[in-house]
C-alpha positions as a Markdown table, in Angstrom:
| # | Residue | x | y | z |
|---|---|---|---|---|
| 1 | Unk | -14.5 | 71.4 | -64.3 |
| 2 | Unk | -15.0 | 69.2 | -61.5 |
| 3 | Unk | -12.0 | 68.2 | -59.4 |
| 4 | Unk | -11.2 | 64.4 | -59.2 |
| 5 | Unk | -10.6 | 62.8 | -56.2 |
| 6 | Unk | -7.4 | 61.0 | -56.3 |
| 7 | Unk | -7.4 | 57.4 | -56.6 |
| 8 | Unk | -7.4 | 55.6 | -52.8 |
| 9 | Unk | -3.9 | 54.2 | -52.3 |
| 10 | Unk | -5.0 | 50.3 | -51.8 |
| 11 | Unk | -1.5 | 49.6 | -51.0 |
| 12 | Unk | -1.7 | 51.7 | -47.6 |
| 13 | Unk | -3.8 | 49.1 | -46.5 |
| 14 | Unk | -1.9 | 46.1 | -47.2 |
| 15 | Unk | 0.7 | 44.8 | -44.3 |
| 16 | Unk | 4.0 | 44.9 | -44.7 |
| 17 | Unk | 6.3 | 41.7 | -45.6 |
| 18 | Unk | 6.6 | 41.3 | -41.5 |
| 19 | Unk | 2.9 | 41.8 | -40.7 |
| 20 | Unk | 2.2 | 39.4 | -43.1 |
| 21 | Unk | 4.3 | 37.2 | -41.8 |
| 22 | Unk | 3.3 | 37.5 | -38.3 |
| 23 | Unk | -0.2 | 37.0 | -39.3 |
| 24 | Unk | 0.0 | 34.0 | -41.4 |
| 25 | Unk | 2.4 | 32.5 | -38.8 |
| 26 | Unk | 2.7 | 28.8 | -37.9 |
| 27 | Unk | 1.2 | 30.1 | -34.3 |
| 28 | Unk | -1.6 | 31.9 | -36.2 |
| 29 | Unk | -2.3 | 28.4 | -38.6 |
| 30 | Unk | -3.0 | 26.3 | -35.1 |
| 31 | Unk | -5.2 | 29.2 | -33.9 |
| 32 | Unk | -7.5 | 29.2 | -37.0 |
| 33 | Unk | -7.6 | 25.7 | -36.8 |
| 34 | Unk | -8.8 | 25.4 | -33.4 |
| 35 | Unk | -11.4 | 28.2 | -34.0 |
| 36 | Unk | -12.4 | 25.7 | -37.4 |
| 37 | Unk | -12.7 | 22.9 | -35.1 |
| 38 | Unk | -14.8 | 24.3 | -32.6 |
| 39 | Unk | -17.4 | 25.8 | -35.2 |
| 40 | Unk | -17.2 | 22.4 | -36.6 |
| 41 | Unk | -17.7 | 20.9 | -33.2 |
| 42 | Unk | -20.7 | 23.9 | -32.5 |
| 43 | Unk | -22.7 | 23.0 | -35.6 |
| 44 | Unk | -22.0 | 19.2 | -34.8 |
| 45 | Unk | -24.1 | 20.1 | -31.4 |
| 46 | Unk | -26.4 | 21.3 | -32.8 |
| 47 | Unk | -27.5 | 19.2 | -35.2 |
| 48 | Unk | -27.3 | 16.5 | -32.6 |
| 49 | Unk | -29.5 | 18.5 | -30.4 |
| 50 | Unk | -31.9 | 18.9 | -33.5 |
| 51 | Unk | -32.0 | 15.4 | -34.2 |
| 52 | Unk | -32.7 | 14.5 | -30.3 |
| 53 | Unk | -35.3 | 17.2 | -30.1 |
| 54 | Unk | -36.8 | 16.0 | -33.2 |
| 55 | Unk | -36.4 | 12.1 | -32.2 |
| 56 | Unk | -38.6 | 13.3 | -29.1 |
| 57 | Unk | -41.1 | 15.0 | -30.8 |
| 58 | Unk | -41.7 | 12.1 | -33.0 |
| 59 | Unk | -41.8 | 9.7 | -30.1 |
| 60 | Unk | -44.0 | 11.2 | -28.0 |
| 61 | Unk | -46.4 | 11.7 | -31.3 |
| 62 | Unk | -46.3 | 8.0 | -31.5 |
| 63 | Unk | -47.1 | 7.5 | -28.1 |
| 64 | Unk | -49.8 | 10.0 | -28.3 |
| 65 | Unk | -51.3 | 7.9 | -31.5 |
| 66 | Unk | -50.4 | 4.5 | -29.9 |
| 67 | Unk | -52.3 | 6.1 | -26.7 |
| 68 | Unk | -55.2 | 7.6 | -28.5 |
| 69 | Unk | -55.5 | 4.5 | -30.5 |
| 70 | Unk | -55.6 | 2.2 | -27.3 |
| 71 | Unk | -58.0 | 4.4 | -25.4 |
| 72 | Unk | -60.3 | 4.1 | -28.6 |
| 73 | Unk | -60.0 | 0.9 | -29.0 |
| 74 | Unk | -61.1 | 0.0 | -25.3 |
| 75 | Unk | -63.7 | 3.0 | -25.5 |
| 76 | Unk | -65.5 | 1.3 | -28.9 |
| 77 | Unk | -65.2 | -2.3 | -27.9 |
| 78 | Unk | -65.7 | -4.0 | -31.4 |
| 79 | Unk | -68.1 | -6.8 | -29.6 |
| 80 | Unk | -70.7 | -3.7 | -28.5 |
| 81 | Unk | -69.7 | -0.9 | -30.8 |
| 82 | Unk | -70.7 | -3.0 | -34.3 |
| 83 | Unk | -70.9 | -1.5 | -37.7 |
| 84 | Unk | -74.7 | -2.4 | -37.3 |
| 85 | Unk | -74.8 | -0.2 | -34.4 |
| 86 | Unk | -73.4 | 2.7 | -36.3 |
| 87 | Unk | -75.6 | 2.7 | -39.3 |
| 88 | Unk | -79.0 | 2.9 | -36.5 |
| 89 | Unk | -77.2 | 6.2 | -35.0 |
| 90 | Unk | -77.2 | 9.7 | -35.9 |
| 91 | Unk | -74.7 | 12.3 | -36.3 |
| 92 | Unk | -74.6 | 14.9 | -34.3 |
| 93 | Unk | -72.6 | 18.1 | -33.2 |
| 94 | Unk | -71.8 | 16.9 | -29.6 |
| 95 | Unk | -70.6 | 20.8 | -29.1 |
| 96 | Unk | -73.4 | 22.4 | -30.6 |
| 97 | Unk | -76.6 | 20.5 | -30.8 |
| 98 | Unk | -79.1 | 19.1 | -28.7 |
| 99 | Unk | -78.6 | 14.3 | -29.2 |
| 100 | Unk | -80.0 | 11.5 | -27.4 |
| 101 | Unk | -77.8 | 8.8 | -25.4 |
| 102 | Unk | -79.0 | 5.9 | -25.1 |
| 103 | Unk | -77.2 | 5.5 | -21.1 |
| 104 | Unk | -77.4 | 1.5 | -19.9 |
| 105 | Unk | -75.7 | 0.0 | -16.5 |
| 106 | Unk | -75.4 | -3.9 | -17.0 |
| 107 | Unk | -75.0 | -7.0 | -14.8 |
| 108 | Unk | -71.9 | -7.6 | -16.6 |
| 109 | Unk | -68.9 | -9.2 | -14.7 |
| 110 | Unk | -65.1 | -9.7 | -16.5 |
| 111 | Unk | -65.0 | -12.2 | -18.6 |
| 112 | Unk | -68.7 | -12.9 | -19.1 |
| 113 | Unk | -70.4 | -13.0 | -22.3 |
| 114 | Unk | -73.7 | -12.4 | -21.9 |
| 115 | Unk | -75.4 | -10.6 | -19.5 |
| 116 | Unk | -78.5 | -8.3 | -19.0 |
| 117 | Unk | -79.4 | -4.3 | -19.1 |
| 118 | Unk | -79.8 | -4.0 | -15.6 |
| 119 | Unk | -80.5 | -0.2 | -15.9 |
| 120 | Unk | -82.0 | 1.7 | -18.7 |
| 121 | Unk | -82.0 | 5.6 | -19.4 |
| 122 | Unk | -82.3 | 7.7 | -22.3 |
| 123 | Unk | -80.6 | 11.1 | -22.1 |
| 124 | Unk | -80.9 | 14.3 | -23.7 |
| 125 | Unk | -78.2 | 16.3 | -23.5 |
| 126 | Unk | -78.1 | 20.6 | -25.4 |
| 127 | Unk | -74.4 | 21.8 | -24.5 |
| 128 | Unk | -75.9 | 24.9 | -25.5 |
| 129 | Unk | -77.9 | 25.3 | -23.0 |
| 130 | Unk | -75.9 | 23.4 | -20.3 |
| 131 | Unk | -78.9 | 21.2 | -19.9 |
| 132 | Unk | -79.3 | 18.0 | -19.6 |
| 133 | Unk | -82.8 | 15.2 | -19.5 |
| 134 | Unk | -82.8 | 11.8 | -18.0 |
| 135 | Unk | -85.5 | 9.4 | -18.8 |
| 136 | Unk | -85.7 | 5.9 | -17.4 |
| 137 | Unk | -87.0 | 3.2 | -19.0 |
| 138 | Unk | -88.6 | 0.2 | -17.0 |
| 139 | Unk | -86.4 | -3.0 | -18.0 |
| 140 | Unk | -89.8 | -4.8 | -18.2 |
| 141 | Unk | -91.9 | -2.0 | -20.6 |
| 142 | Unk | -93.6 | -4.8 | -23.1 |
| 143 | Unk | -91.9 | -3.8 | -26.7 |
| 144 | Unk | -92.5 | -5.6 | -29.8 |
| 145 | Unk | -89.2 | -6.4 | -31.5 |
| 146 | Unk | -89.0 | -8.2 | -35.0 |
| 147 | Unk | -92.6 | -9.1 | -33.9 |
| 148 | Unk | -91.9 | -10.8 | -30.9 |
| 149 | Unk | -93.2 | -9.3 | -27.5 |
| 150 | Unk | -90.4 | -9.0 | -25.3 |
| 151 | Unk | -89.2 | -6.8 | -21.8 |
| 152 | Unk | -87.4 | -4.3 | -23.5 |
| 153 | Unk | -83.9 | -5.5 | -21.6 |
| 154 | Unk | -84.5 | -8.7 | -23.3 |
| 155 | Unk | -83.5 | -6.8 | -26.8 |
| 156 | Unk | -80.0 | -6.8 | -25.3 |
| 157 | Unk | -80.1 | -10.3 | -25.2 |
| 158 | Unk | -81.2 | -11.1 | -28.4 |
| 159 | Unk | -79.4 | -8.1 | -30.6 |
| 160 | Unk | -77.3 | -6.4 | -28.7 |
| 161 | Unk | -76.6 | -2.5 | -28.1 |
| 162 | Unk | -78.2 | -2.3 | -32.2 |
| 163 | Unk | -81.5 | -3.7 | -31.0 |
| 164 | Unk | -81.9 | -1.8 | -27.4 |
| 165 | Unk | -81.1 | 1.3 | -29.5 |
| 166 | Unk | -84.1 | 0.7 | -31.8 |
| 167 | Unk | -86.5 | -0.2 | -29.4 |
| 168 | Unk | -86.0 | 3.0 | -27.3 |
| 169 | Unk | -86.1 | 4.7 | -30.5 |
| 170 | Unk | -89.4 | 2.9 | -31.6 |
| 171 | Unk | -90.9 | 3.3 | -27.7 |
| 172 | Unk | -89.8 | 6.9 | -27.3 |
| 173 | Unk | -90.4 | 8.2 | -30.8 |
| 174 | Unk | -86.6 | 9.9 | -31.1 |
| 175 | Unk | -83.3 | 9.6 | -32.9 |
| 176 | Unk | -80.7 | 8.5 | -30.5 |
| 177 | Unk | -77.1 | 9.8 | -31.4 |
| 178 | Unk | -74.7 | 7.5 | -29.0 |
| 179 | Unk | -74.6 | 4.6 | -26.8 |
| 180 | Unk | -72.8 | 3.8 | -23.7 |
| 181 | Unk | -73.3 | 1.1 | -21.3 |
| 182 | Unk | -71.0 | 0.6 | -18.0 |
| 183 | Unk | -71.0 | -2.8 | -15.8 |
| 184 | Unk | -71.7 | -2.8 | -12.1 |
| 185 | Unk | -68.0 | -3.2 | -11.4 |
| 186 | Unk | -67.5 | 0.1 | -14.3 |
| 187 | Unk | -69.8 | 1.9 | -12.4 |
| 188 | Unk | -68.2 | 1.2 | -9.1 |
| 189 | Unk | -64.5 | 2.0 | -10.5 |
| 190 | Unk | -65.6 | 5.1 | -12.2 |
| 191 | Unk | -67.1 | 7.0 | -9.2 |
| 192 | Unk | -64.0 | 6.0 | -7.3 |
| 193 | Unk | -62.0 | 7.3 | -9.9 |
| 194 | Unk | -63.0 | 11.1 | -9.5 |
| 195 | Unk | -62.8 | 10.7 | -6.0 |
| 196 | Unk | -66.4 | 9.7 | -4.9 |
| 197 | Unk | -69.7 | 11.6 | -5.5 |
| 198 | Unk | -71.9 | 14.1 | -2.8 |
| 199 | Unk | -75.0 | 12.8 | -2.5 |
| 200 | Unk | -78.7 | 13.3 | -0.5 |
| 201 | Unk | -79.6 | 9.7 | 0.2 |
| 202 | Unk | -83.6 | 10.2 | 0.4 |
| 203 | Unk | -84.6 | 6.8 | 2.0 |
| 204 | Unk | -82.6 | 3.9 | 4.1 |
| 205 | Unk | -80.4 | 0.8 | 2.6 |
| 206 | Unk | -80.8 | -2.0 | 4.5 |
| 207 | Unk | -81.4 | -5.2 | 2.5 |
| 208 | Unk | -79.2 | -7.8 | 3.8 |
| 209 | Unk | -80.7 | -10.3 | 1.5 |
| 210 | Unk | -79.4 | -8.6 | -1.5 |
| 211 | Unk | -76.9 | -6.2 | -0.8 |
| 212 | Unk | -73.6 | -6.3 | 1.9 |
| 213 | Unk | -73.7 | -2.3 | 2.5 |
| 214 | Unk | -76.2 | -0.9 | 4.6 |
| 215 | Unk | -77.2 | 3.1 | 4.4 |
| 216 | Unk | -78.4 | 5.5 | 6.6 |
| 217 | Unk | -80.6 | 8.4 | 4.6 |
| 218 | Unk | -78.8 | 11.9 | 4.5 |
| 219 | Unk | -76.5 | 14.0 | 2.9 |
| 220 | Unk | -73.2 | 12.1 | 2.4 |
| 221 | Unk | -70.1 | 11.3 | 0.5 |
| 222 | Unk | -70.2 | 8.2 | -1.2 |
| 223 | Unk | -67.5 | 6.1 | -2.7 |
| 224 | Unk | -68.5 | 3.5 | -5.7 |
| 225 | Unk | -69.4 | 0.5 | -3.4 |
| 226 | Unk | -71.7 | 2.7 | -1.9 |
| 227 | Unk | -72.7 | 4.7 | -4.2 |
| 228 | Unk | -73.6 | 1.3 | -6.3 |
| 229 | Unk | -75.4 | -0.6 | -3.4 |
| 230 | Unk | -78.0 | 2.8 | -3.5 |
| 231 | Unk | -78.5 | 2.8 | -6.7 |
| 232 | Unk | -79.3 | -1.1 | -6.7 |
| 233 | Unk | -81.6 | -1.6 | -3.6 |
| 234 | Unk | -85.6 | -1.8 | -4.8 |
| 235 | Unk | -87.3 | -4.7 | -2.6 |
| 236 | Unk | -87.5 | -2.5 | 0.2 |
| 237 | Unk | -89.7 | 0.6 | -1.3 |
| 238 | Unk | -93.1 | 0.6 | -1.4 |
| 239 | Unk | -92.9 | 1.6 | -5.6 |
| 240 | Unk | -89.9 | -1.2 | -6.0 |
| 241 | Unk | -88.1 | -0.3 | -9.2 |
| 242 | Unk | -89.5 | 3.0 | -9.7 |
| 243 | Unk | -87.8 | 4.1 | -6.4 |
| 244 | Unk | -84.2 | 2.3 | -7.9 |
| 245 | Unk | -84.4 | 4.3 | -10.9 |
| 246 | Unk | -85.5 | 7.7 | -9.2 |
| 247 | Unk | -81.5 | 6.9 | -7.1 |
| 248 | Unk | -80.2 | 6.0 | -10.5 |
| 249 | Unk | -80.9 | 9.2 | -11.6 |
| 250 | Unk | -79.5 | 10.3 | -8.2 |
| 251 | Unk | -76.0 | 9.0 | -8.8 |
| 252 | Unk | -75.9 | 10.2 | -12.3 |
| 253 | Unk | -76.7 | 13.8 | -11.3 |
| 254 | Unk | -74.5 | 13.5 | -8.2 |
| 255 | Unk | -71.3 | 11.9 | -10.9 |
| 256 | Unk | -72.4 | 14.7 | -13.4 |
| 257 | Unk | -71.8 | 17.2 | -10.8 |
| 258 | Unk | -68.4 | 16.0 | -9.5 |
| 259 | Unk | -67.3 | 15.4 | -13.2 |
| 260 | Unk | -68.3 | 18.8 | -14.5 |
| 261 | Unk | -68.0 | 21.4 | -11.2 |
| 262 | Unk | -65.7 | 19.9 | -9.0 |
| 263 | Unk | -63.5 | 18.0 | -11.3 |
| 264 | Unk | -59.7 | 19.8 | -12.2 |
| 265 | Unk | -60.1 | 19.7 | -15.8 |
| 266 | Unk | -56.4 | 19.5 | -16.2 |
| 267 | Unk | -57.0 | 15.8 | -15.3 |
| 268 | Unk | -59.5 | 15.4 | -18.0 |
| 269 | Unk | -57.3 | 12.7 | -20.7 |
| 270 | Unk | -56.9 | 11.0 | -17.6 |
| 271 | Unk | -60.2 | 10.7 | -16.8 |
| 272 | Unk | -60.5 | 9.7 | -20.1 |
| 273 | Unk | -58.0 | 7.1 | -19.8 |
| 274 | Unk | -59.6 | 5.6 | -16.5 |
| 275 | Unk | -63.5 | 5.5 | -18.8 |
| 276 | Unk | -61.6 | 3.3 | -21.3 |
| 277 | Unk | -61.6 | 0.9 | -18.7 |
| 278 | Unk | -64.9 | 0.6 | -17.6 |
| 279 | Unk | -67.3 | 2.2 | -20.3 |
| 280 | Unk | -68.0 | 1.6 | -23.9 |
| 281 | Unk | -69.3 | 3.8 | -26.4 |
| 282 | Unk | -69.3 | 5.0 | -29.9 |
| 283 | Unk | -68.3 | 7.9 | -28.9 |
| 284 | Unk | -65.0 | 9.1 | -29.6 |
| 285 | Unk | -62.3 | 11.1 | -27.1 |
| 286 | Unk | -63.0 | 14.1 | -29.1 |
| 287 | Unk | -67.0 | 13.8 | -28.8 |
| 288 | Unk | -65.9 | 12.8 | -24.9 |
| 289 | Unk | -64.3 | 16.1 | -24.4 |
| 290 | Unk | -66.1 | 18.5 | -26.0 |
| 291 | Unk | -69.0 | 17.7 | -24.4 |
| 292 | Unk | -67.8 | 17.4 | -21.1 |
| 293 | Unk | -66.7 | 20.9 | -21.5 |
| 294 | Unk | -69.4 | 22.2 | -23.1 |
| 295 | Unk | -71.8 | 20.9 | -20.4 |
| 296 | Unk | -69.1 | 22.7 | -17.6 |
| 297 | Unk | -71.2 | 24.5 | -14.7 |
| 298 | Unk | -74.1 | 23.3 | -15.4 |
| 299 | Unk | -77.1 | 23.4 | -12.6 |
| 300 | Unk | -77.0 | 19.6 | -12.2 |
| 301 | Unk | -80.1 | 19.9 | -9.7 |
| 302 | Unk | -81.5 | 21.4 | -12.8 |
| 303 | Unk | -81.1 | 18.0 | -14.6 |
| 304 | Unk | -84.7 | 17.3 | -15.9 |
| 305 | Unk | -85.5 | 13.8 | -14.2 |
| 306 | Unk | -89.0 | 11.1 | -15.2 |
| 307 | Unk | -89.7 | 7.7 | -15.6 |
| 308 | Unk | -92.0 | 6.3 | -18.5 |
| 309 | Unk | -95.7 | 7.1 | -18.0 |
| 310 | Unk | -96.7 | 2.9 | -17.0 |
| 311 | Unk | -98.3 | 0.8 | -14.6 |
| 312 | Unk | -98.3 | -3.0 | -13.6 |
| 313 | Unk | -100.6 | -5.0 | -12.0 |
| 314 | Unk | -102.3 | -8.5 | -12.7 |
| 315 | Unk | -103.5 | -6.9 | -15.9 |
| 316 | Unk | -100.1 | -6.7 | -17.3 |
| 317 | Unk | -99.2 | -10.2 | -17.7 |
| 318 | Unk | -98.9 | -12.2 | -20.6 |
| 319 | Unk | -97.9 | -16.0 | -20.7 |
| 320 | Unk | -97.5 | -15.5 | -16.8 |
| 321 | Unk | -94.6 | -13.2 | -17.2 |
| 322 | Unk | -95.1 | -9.6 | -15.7 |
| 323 | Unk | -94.7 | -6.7 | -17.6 |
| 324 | Unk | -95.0 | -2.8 | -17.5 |
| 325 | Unk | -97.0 | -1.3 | -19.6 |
| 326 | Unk | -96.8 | 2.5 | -20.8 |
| 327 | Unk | -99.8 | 5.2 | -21.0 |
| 328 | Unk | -98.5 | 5.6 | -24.8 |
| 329 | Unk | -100.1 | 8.9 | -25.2 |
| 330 | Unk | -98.9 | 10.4 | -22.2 |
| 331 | Unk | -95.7 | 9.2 | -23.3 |
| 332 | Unk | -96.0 | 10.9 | -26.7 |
| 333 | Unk | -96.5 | 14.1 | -24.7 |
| 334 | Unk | -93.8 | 13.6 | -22.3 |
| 335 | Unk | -91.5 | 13.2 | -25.4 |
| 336 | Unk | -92.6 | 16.4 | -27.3 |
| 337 | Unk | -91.6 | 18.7 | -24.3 |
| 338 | Unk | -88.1 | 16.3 | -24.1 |
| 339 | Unk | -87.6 | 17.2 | -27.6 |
| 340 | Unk | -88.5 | 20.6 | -27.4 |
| 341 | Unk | -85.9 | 20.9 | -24.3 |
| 342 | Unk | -88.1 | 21.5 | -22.0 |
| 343 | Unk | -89.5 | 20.1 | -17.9 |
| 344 | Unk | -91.0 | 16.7 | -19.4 |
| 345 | Unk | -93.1 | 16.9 | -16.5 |
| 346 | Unk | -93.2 | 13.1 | -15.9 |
| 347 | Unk | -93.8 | 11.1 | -13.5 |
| 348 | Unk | -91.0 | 10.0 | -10.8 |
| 349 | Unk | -93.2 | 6.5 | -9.9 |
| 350 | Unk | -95.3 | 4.0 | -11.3 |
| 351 | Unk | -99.1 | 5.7 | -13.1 |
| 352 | Unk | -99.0 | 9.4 | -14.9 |
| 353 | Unk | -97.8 | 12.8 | -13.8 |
| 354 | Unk | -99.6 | 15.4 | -11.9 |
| 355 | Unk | -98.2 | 17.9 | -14.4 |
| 356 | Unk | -95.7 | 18.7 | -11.6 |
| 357 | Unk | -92.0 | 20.1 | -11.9 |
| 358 | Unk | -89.6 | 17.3 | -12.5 |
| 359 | Unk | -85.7 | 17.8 | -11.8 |
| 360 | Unk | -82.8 | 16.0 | -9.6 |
| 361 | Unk | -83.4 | 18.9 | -7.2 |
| 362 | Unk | -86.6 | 17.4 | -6.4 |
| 363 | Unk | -85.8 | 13.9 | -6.7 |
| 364 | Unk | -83.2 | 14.7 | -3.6 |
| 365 | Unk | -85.8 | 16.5 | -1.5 |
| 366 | Unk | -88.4 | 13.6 | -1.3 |
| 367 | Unk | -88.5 | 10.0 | -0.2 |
| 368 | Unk | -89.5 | 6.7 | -1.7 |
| 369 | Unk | -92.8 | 7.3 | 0.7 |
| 370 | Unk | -93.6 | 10.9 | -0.7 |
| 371 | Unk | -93.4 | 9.6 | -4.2 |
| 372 | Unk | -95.3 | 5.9 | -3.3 |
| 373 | Unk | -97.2 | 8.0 | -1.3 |
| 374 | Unk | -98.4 | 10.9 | -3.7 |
| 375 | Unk | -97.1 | 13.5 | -1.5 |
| 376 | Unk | -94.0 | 14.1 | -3.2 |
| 377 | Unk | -92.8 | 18.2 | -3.6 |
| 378 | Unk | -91.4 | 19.4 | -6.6 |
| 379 | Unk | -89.6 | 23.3 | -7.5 |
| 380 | Unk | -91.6 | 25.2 | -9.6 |
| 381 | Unk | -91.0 | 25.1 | -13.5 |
| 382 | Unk | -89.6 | 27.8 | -15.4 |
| 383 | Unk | -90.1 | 27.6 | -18.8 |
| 384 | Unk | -93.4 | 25.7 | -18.8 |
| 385 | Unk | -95.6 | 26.3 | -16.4 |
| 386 | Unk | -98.2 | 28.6 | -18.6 |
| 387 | Unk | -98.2 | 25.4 | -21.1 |
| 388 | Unk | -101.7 | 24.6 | -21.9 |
| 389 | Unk | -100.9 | 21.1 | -23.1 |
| 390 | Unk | -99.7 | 19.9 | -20.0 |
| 391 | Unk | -103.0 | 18.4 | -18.6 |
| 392 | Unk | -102.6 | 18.8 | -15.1 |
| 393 | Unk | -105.9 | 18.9 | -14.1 |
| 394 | Unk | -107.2 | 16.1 | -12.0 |
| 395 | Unk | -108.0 | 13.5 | -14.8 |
| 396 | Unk | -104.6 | 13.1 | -16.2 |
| 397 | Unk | -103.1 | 11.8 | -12.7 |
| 398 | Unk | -104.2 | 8.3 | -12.1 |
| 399 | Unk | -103.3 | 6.0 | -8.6 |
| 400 | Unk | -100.8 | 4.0 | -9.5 |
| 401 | Unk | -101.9 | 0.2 | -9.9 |
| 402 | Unk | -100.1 | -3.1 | -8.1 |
| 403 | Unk | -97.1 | -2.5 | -5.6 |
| 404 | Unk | -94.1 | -2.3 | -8.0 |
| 405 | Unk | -92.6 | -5.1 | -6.5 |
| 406 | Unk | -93.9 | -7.7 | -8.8 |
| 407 | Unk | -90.9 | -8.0 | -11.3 |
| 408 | Unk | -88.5 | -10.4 | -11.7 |
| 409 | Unk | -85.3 | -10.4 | -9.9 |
| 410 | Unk | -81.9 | -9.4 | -11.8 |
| 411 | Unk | -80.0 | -9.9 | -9.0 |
């Protein structure tokens, strides 16, 4: 038989009469109490700090969605960015896939209504590859819009960002995924906003008819007053307009590669915050974002750079108003090697390519006079130069006609 273990004697373990007293003493009651009270008190902190914490956290969400809603707002500017606007864009993956931007700098001041696209340039950008095309437009190319002939900048006059977006469309044979456009003032406030751009100023300023600032060629840091003066001056060149655009495209290489290389990206919702000021677009903070750091350390001097294959000359005017008129199937080639994401190999002045290498890294080694000229250089291309469709033999380069300087002034 197993043997039983007795029973535990439960009444060992209770206190006597006295210990029982002692322990449920009036003393003991107020200690108990006070040990209550301060859990109470305890879980009464904590709560409160739950609630603040919380109360924060909500706050600064509505500030976030209060800020993200203003900055969008501003950004998509219901006067430009119209519903009819949308519908003629495409979607796009701005992080993954090659789009068109339709890019244009106007004469805009505060408060004004109307006012004209002073500066025209469609951009390709592939975040994939980190590379980026610019493409300049004439403002006077002759379009036909809703069968009217027409500069191409007048489409901004009579249908806004909707009607500049389907004539580059219709011109350059592409679907265009966003629009921006920036005033002179924008332009100004932007480059002074990410502290000024580096620059190689090819050719002199000095039109004191025109413009107040006056610059000497060289490499040089320029704030926006500066920076926007350069990109203005034309009457001086020998090739007018043609040698405005080519420092267009200056600037916008020089902003890309302050914005994307020497930019701290911890600043970027500011920067962000300062656009929403002086740009609008359809594109969103998200799009904004991504892209800008998708396209981070990119070879801006490897930014593909042209104008439009076109001429003008006594030939090109209609009703006595002078326009420029494009080689339209040059221009269909140009495009193919644009779309393909490759050198468009176009010309940087008025007439047709030489087949030549066309990039910001060449537009900054060569003067108004090499390109007016014909003896601009250019870097040798990489990815194109056994391509037998590039017609660079001697009768696809043609003299360019007239003196560029026969436009009207948008000053």
């Amino acid at each position: 038989m197993f043997n039983k273990k007795p029973l535990a004697d439960t009444t060992a373990r209770r206190p006597s009469t006295g210990a029982q007293a002692k322990i449920y003493s009036r003393d003991n009651v107020a200690r108990y109490s006070e040990r209550a009270r301060q859990r109470r008190r305890s879980h009464t902190i904590r709560h409160v700090a739950l609630i603040v914490v919380l109360g924060v956290l909500l706050s600064a969400t509505t500030a976030a969605g209060l800020w993200f809603a203003t900055i969008m707002g501003k950004l998509g500017d219901s006067n430009v960015i119209t519903d009819n606007l949308r519908r003629v864009l495409v979607d796009t993956d701005e992080a993954k896939d090659p789009f068109y931007v339709l890019l244009l700098g106007t004469d805009g001041r505060p408060g004004e209504d109307t006012y004209r696209a002073d500066s025209i340039i469609l951009a390709r950008i592939d975040p994939t590859q980190k590379q980026a095309t610019l493409i300049s437009v004439p403002r006077d190319t002759k379009v036909e819009y809703k069968g009217e002939t027409m500069k191409i900048n007048a489409c901004h006059t009579v249908g806004g960002a909707e009607a500049m977006v389907e004539a580059v469309n219709e011109l350059c044979g592409v679907q265009i995924s966003h629009y921006a456009e920036v005033s002179f003032d924008g332009m100004q406030a932007l480059i002074d906003s990410v502290g000024g751009i580096d620059i190689n100023a090819t050719d002199d300023v000095d039109d004191p008819e025109h413009l107040d600032i006056k610059i000497t060629a060289g490499q040089q840091h320029m704030d926006g007053a500066t920076a926007l003066t350069y990109a203005r001056c034309r009457y001086t060149y020998a090739d007018g307009d043609y040698t405005r655009m080519r420092h267009q495209r200056q600037v916008l290489g020089a902003l890309a590669n302050q914005i994307l290389n020497n930019f701290d990206a911890t600043k970027i919702f500011g920067l962000v915050n300062s656009l929403s000021d002086m740009l609008v677009t359809d594109m969103s903070v998200q799009d904004i974002v991504a892209t800008v750091n998708a396209m981070r350390g990119m070879d801006v001097d490897g930014i593909y750079s042209a104008n439009l294959p076109s001429y003008a000359d006594d030939s090109t005017m209609i009703d006595g108003v002078s326009y420029v008129f494009v080689y339209e199937d040059e221009l269909k080639e140009m495009m193919e090697r644009v779309d393909a994401g490759k050198d468009p190999k176009g010309p940087n002045t008025m007439g047709l390519s030489d087949g030549s290498s066309s990039t910001i890294g060449d537009l900054n080694n060569n003067t108004s006079d090499d390109y007016a000229n014909g003896t601009a250089t250019s870097s040798v291309s990489s990815d194109d130069s056994d391509d037998s469709s590039d017609s660079s033999d001697s009768d696809y380069y043609e003299e360019p006609t007239g003196d560029g300087n026969g436009y009207e002034a948008n000053y």
